[in-house]
């Protein structure tokens, strides 16, 4: 028969392993390229020419964070037409940010589990470190 300490240690190991896995996934995503700042998204907008309308893309932030040629800061960064390197890079950076934010939520939930595990077990069995 397993005792409560063995069960606690086994659950702690599972949580610790999961935290290590999620942390390494975040680092891997960060190493694959630029990560868009929080709150940024890629938007499509229409420009009208003399005879035609054109679709362009921009990276938009919630605050002015992109430098302009005049030295001012803007909430928008023009990316050009769809499929251009700037457009694809921006899409990928926003995708990385979205994936990292989801992983960070999971990481926060796992840290909460870690705290709950030892809060419920009593302070005498507190484990001091994660893997």
PDB file of C-alpha atoms in Angstrom:
ATOM      1  CA  UNK A   1       0.000   0.000   0.000  1.00  0.00           C
ATOM      2  CA  UNK A   2       1.347   3.412  -0.970  1.00  0.00           C
ATOM      3  CA  UNK A   3       1.411   6.071   1.646  1.00  0.00           C
ATOM      4  CA  UNK A   4       0.521   9.718   1.232  1.00  0.00           C
ATOM      5  CA  UNK A   5       4.157  10.788   1.019  1.00  0.00           C
ATOM      6  CA  UNK A   6       4.811   8.488  -1.954  1.00  0.00           C
ATOM      7  CA  UNK A   7       1.696   9.775  -3.712  1.00  0.00           C
ATOM      8  CA  UNK A   8       2.706  13.362  -3.008  1.00  0.00           C
ATOM      9  CA  UNK A   9       6.222  12.785  -4.354  1.00  0.00           C
ATOM     10  CA  UNK A  10       4.879  11.079  -7.485  1.00  0.00           C
ATOM     11  CA  UNK A  11       2.500  13.954  -8.227  1.00  0.00           C
ATOM     12  CA  UNK A  12       5.261  16.471  -7.528  1.00  0.00           C
ATOM     13  CA  UNK A  13       7.511  14.681 -10.011  1.00  0.00           C
ATOM     14  CA  UNK A  14       4.786  14.735 -12.674  1.00  0.00           C
ATOM     15  CA  UNK A  15       4.189  18.456 -12.142  1.00  0.00           C
ATOM     16  CA  UNK A  16       7.916  19.171 -12.175  1.00  0.00           C
ATOM     17  CA  UNK A  17       8.394  17.206 -15.414  1.00  0.00           C
ATOM     18  CA  UNK A  18       5.490  19.045 -17.041  1.00  0.00           C
ATOM     19  CA  UNK A  19       6.922  22.423 -15.985  1.00  0.00           C
ATOM     20  CA  UNK A  20      10.296  21.500 -17.457  1.00  0.00           C
ATOM     21  CA  UNK A  21       8.651  20.404 -20.730  1.00  0.00           C
ATOM     22  CA  UNK A  22       6.570  23.576 -21.075  1.00  0.00           C
ATOM     23  CA  UNK A  23       9.567  25.769 -20.215  1.00  0.00           C
ATOM     24  CA  UNK A  24      11.684  24.098 -22.890  1.00  0.00           C
ATOM     25  CA  UNK A  25       8.877  24.532 -25.452  1.00  0.00           C
ATOM     26  CA  UNK A  26       8.776  28.264 -24.691  1.00  0.00           C
ATOM     27  CA  UNK A  27      12.549  28.550 -25.102  1.00  0.00           C
ATOM     28  CA  UNK A  28      12.374  26.650 -28.391  1.00  0.00           C
ATOM     29  CA  UNK A  29       9.701  28.991 -29.763  1.00  0.00           C
ATOM     30  CA  UNK A  30      11.707  32.037 -28.681  1.00  0.00           C
ATOM     31  CA  UNK A  31      14.774  30.658 -30.464  1.00  0.00           C
ATOM     32  CA  UNK A  32      12.993  30.179 -33.799  1.00  0.00           C
ATOM     33  CA  UNK A  33      12.554  33.871 -34.528  1.00  0.00           C
ATOM     34  CA  UNK A  34      11.180  37.221 -33.472  1.00  0.00           C
ATOM     35  CA  UNK A  35       8.263  37.159 -31.035  1.00  0.00           C
ATOM     36  CA  UNK A  36       5.702  39.926 -31.536  1.00  0.00           C
ATOM     37  CA  UNK A  37       5.092  42.154 -28.527  1.00  0.00           C
ATOM     38  CA  UNK A  38       1.951  41.371 -26.514  1.00  0.00           C
ATOM     39  CA  UNK A  39      -1.201  42.845 -27.995  1.00  0.00           C
ATOM     40  CA  UNK A  40       0.069  42.927 -31.592  1.00  0.00           C
ATOM     41  CA  UNK A  41      -1.912  41.552 -34.492  1.00  0.00           C
ATOM     42  CA  UNK A  42      -1.700  41.543 -38.280  1.00  0.00           C
ATOM     43  CA  UNK A  43      -4.527  43.407 -39.993  1.00  0.00           C
ATOM     44  CA  UNK A  44      -5.580  43.675 -43.621  1.00  0.00           C
ATOM     45  CA  UNK A  45      -6.594  47.047 -45.016  1.00  0.00           C
ATOM     46  CA  UNK A  46      -7.718  48.405 -48.340  1.00  0.00           C
ATOM     47  CA  UNK A  47      -6.127  51.241 -50.324  1.00  0.00           C
ATOM     48  CA  UNK A  48      -7.808  52.690 -53.395  1.00  0.00           C
ATOM     49  CA  UNK A  49      -5.859  53.647 -56.468  1.00  0.00           C
ATOM     50  CA  UNK A  50      -7.164  55.516 -59.524  1.00  0.00           C
ATOM     51  CA  UNK A  51      -8.480  52.401 -61.195  1.00  0.00           C
ATOM     52  CA  UNK A  52      -8.182  49.637 -58.652  1.00  0.00           C
ATOM     53  CA  UNK A  53      -8.272  48.790 -54.975  1.00  0.00           C
ATOM     54  CA  UNK A  54      -5.326  47.143 -53.283  1.00  0.00           C
ATOM     55  CA  UNK A  55      -5.057  45.072 -50.136  1.00  0.00           C
ATOM     56  CA  UNK A  56      -2.166  45.635 -47.775  1.00  0.00           C
ATOM     57  CA  UNK A  57      -1.218  44.399 -44.330  1.00  0.00           C
ATOM     58  CA  UNK A  58      -0.007  46.085 -41.173  1.00  0.00           C
ATOM     59  CA  UNK A  59       1.200  44.987 -37.772  1.00  0.00           C
ATOM     60  CA  UNK A  60      -0.874  46.825 -35.195  1.00  0.00           C
ATOM     61  CA  UNK A  61      -0.075  47.269 -31.496  1.00  0.00           C
ATOM     62  CA  UNK A  62      -2.228  48.555 -28.670  1.00  0.00           C
ATOM     63  CA  UNK A  63       0.305  51.326 -27.961  1.00  0.00           C
ATOM     64  CA  UNK A  64       2.752  53.241 -30.167  1.00  0.00           C
ATOM     65  CA  UNK A  65       5.845  50.981 -30.234  1.00  0.00           C
ATOM     66  CA  UNK A  66       7.030  51.105 -33.840  1.00  0.00           C
ATOM     67  CA  UNK A  67       9.495  53.856 -34.844  1.00  0.00           C
ATOM     68  CA  UNK A  68       8.641  55.932 -37.907  1.00  0.00           C
ATOM     69  CA  UNK A  69      11.082  57.630 -40.291  1.00  0.00           C
ATOM     70  CA  UNK A  70      10.269  60.952 -38.596  1.00  0.00           C
ATOM     71  CA  UNK A  71      11.387  59.556 -35.237  1.00  0.00           C
ATOM     72  CA  UNK A  72       7.910  59.405 -33.740  1.00  0.00           C
ATOM     73  CA  UNK A  73       6.366  56.189 -32.523  1.00  0.00           C
ATOM     74  CA  UNK A  74       3.344  54.590 -34.175  1.00  0.00           C
ATOM     75  CA  UNK A  75       0.863  51.835 -33.346  1.00  0.00           C
ATOM     76  CA  UNK A  76       1.217  50.575 -36.923  1.00  0.00           C
ATOM     77  CA  UNK A  77       3.963  48.993 -38.967  1.00  0.00           C
ATOM     78  CA  UNK A  78       3.268  48.745 -42.695  1.00  0.00           C
ATOM     79  CA  UNK A  79       3.980  45.223 -43.988  1.00  0.00           C
ATOM     80  CA  UNK A  80       3.089  45.552 -47.648  1.00  0.00           C
ATOM     81  CA  UNK A  81       1.224  43.103 -49.832  1.00  0.00           C
ATOM     82  CA  UNK A  82       0.174  39.638 -48.716  1.00  0.00           C
ATOM     83  CA  UNK A  83       2.890  37.032 -48.985  1.00  0.00           C
ATOM     84  CA  UNK A  84       5.818  39.437 -48.816  1.00  0.00           C
ATOM     85  CA  UNK A  85       8.644  38.565 -46.411  1.00  0.00           C
ATOM     86  CA  UNK A  86       7.552  41.339 -44.020  1.00  0.00           C
ATOM     87  CA  UNK A  87       3.978  40.084 -43.980  1.00  0.00           C
ATOM     88  CA  UNK A  88       4.961  36.435 -43.415  1.00  0.00           C
ATOM     89  CA  UNK A  89       7.537  37.366 -40.743  1.00  0.00           C
ATOM     90  CA  UNK A  90       4.905  39.390 -38.884  1.00  0.00           C
ATOM     91  CA  UNK A  91       2.384  36.538 -39.059  1.00  0.00           C
ATOM     92  CA  UNK A  92       4.958  34.103 -37.719  1.00  0.00           C
ATOM     93  CA  UNK A  93       5.981  36.465 -34.904  1.00  0.00           C
ATOM     94  CA  UNK A  94       2.344  36.885 -33.831  1.00  0.00           C
ATOM     95  CA  UNK A  95       1.865  33.113 -34.013  1.00  0.00           C
ATOM     96  CA  UNK A  96       4.903  32.603 -31.777  1.00  0.00           C
ATOM     97  CA  UNK A  97       3.521  35.167 -29.301  1.00  0.00           C
ATOM     98  CA  UNK A  98       0.123  33.402 -29.234  1.00  0.00           C
ATOM     99  CA  UNK A  99       1.721  30.008 -28.660  1.00  0.00           C
ATOM    100  CA  UNK A 100       4.013  31.354 -25.933  1.00  0.00           C
ATOM    101  CA  UNK A 101       1.091  33.042 -24.159  1.00  0.00           C
ATOM    102  CA  UNK A 102      -0.860  29.761 -24.174  1.00  0.00           C
ATOM    103  CA  UNK A 103       2.167  27.887 -22.817  1.00  0.00           C
ATOM    104  CA  UNK A 104       2.667  30.559 -20.139  1.00  0.00           C
ATOM    105  CA  UNK A 105      -0.937  30.059 -18.992  1.00  0.00           C
ATOM    106  CA  UNK A 106      -0.271  26.341 -18.721  1.00  0.00           C
ATOM    107  CA  UNK A 107       2.934  27.051 -16.820  1.00  0.00           C
ATOM    108  CA  UNK A 108       1.047  29.299 -14.385  1.00  0.00           C
ATOM    109  CA  UNK A 109      -1.540  26.559 -13.857  1.00  0.00           C
ATOM    110  CA  UNK A 110       1.206  24.027 -13.164  1.00  0.00           C
ATOM    111  CA  UNK A 111       2.881  26.361 -10.658  1.00  0.00           C
ATOM    112  CA  UNK A 112      -0.504  26.766  -8.966  1.00  0.00           C
ATOM    113  CA  UNK A 113      -0.823  22.958  -8.826  1.00  0.00           C
ATOM    114  CA  UNK A 114       2.634  22.826  -7.251  1.00  0.00           C
ATOM    115  CA  UNK A 115       1.584  25.319  -4.586  1.00  0.00           C
ATOM    116  CA  UNK A 116      -1.717  23.540  -3.969  1.00  0.00           C
ATOM    117  CA  UNK A 117       0.021  20.194  -3.669  1.00  0.00           C
ATOM    118  CA  UNK A 118       2.131  21.339  -0.745  1.00  0.00           C
ATOM    119  CA  UNK A 119      -0.423  23.687   0.795  1.00  0.00           C
ATOM    120  CA  UNK A 120      -2.776  20.720   1.146  1.00  0.00           C
ATOM    121  CA  UNK A 121      -0.022  18.388   2.397  1.00  0.00           C
ATOM    122  CA  UNK A 122       1.116  20.716   5.137  1.00  0.00           C
ATOM    123  CA  UNK A 123       4.274  22.787   5.347  1.00  0.00           C
ATOM    124  CA  UNK A 124       6.345  19.988   6.925  1.00  0.00           C
ATOM    125  CA  UNK A 125       6.553  18.174   3.567  1.00  0.00           C
ATOM    126  CA  UNK A 126       7.371  21.215   1.399  1.00  0.00           C
ATOM    127  CA  UNK A 127       9.648  20.363  -1.504  1.00  0.00           C
ATOM    128  CA  UNK A 128      12.038  23.192  -2.178  1.00  0.00           C
ATOM    129  CA  UNK A 129      12.764  22.973  -5.877  1.00  0.00           C
ATOM    130  CA  UNK A 130      11.399  21.987  -9.235  1.00  0.00           C
ATOM    131  CA  UNK A 131      13.398  20.018 -11.796  1.00  0.00           C
TER     132      UNK A 131
END
